[in-house]
């Protein structure tokens, strides 16, 4: 069991399908108050991605993680929207854009 030392704002799981995170079960993704998105593997932190602000919502890109089933959209408290690619080795920030609204 993974114990997160920070406030968790949202949780989702990457889809379990052939071709994405092959050989792994459910992969939880958590948005935390320390301005990170954390990827959990089993009961351990696999890696985290630092963001410009606190992520407060996560959603699978195209409702299924996109072509490779590992892309996640996020929204931050200061109103930014972003997209990350969460491969099994490390995550990549693809883009982040500001909006006129904040949560």
Short mmCIF file of C-alpha atoms in Angstrom, two decimals:
data_model
loop_
_atom_site.label_atom_id
_atom_site.label_comp_id
_atom_site.label_asym_id
_atom_site.label_seq_id
_atom_site.Cartn_x
_atom_site.Cartn_y
_atom_site.Cartn_z
CA UNK A 1 0.00 0.00 0.00
CA UNK A 2 1.35 3.41 -1.01
CA UNK A 3 1.08 6.14 1.63
CA UNK A 4 1.11 9.65 0.19
CA UNK A 5 2.50 12.29 2.52
CA UNK A 6 0.64 15.13 0.81
CA UNK A 7 -2.99 16.10 0.21
CA UNK A 8 -4.45 14.20 -2.75
CA UNK A 9 -6.72 16.32 -4.97
CA UNK A 10 -7.71 13.74 -7.59
CA UNK A 11 -7.03 10.12 -8.57
CA UNK A 12 -7.45 8.14 -11.77
CA UNK A 13 -6.08 4.90 -13.19
CA UNK A 14 -4.49 4.35 -16.58
CA UNK A 15 -6.44 1.83 -18.65
CA UNK A 16 -5.13 -1.74 -18.65
CA UNK A 17 -4.89 -2.66 -22.34
CA UNK A 18 -2.41 -4.44 -24.57
CA UNK A 19 0.33 -2.09 -25.72
CA UNK A 20 0.27 0.33 -22.79
CA UNK A 21 2.17 -0.35 -19.60
CA UNK A 22 2.48 -3.96 -20.76
CA UNK A 23 2.68 -6.47 -17.94
CA UNK A 24 1.35 -4.10 -15.32
CA UNK A 25 -1.94 -4.07 -13.55
CA UNK A 26 -3.86 -0.97 -12.60
CA UNK A 27 -1.63 2.13 -12.58
CA UNK A 28 -2.94 4.85 -10.23
CA UNK A 29 -2.16 8.49 -11.02
CA UNK A 30 -2.60 11.07 -8.24
CA UNK A 31 -2.71 14.88 -8.31
CA UNK A 32 -1.14 16.31 -5.15
CA UNK A 33 -1.00 19.65 -3.37
CA UNK A 34 2.81 19.76 -3.70
CA UNK A 35 2.43 20.71 -7.41
CA UNK A 36 3.07 17.18 -8.66
CA UNK A 37 1.37 14.37 -10.51
CA UNK A 38 2.53 11.06 -9.05
CA UNK A 39 2.55 7.70 -10.84
CA UNK A 40 2.19 4.69 -8.54
CA UNK A 41 3.42 1.21 -9.43
CA UNK A 42 2.25 -1.48 -7.05
CA UNK A 43 2.84 -0.02 -3.61
CA UNK A 44 5.66 2.35 -4.59
CA UNK A 45 6.06 5.74 -6.21
CA UNK A 46 7.31 5.11 -9.75
CA UNK A 47 7.97 8.79 -10.53
CA UNK A 48 6.43 12.25 -10.30
CA UNK A 49 6.11 15.22 -12.62
CA UNK A 50 6.50 18.74 -11.24
CA UNK A 51 3.97 21.31 -12.45
CA UNK A 52 3.72 25.12 -12.31
CA UNK A 53 0.76 25.02 -9.89
CA UNK A 54 -1.36 22.65 -7.82
CA UNK A 55 -3.23 20.11 -9.99
CA UNK A 56 -6.80 19.67 -8.84
CA UNK A 57 -8.38 17.56 -11.59
CA UNK A 58 -7.20 14.69 -13.82
CA UNK A 59 -8.89 13.17 -16.88
CA UNK A 60 -7.83 10.57 -19.44
CA UNK A 61 -7.02 12.24 -22.78
CA UNK A 62 -9.81 11.42 -25.29
CA UNK A 63 -11.54 9.54 -22.41
CA UNK A 64 -9.20 6.56 -22.84
CA UNK A 65 -5.64 7.91 -22.59
CA UNK A 66 -5.24 8.55 -26.32
CA UNK A 67 -3.50 6.31 -28.86
CA UNK A 68 -0.95 4.92 -26.38
CA UNK A 69 -3.46 4.90 -23.46
CA UNK A 70 -1.09 6.86 -21.19
CA UNK A 71 -1.92 10.54 -21.80
CA UNK A 72 -3.61 12.49 -19.00
CA UNK A 73 -5.14 15.96 -19.05
CA UNK A 74 -4.94 18.04 -15.88
CA UNK A 75 -6.30 21.33 -14.58
CA UNK A 76 -4.57 23.48 -11.96
CA UNK A 77 -5.94 25.74 -9.25
CA UNK A 78 -4.64 28.85 -11.05
CA UNK A 79 -6.55 27.91 -14.21
CA UNK A 80 -3.93 26.20 -16.39
CA UNK A 81 -4.77 23.17 -18.53
CA UNK A 82 -2.09 20.67 -19.44
CA UNK A 83 -1.34 17.32 -21.01
CA UNK A 84 1.22 14.80 -19.77
CA UNK A 85 2.40 11.54 -21.33
CA UNK A 86 2.97 8.99 -18.57
CA UNK A 87 5.17 6.27 -20.02
CA UNK A 88 6.39 3.39 -17.88
CA UNK A 89 9.87 4.94 -17.49
CA UNK A 90 9.18 8.66 -16.99
CA UNK A 91 6.60 11.33 -17.67
CA UNK A 92 6.70 14.14 -20.20
CA UNK A 93 4.86 17.45 -20.04
CA UNK A 94 3.49 17.83 -23.58
CA UNK A 95 1.83 21.22 -23.19
CA UNK A 96 0.33 23.60 -20.65
CA UNK A 97 -1.83 26.64 -21.42
CA UNK A 98 -3.30 29.38 -19.24
CA UNK A 99 -7.03 30.11 -19.13
CA UNK A 100 -8.94 33.12 -17.87
CA UNK A 101 -10.40 31.24 -14.90
CA UNK A 102 -9.02 29.84 -11.67
CA UNK A 103 -10.65 27.34 -9.33
#
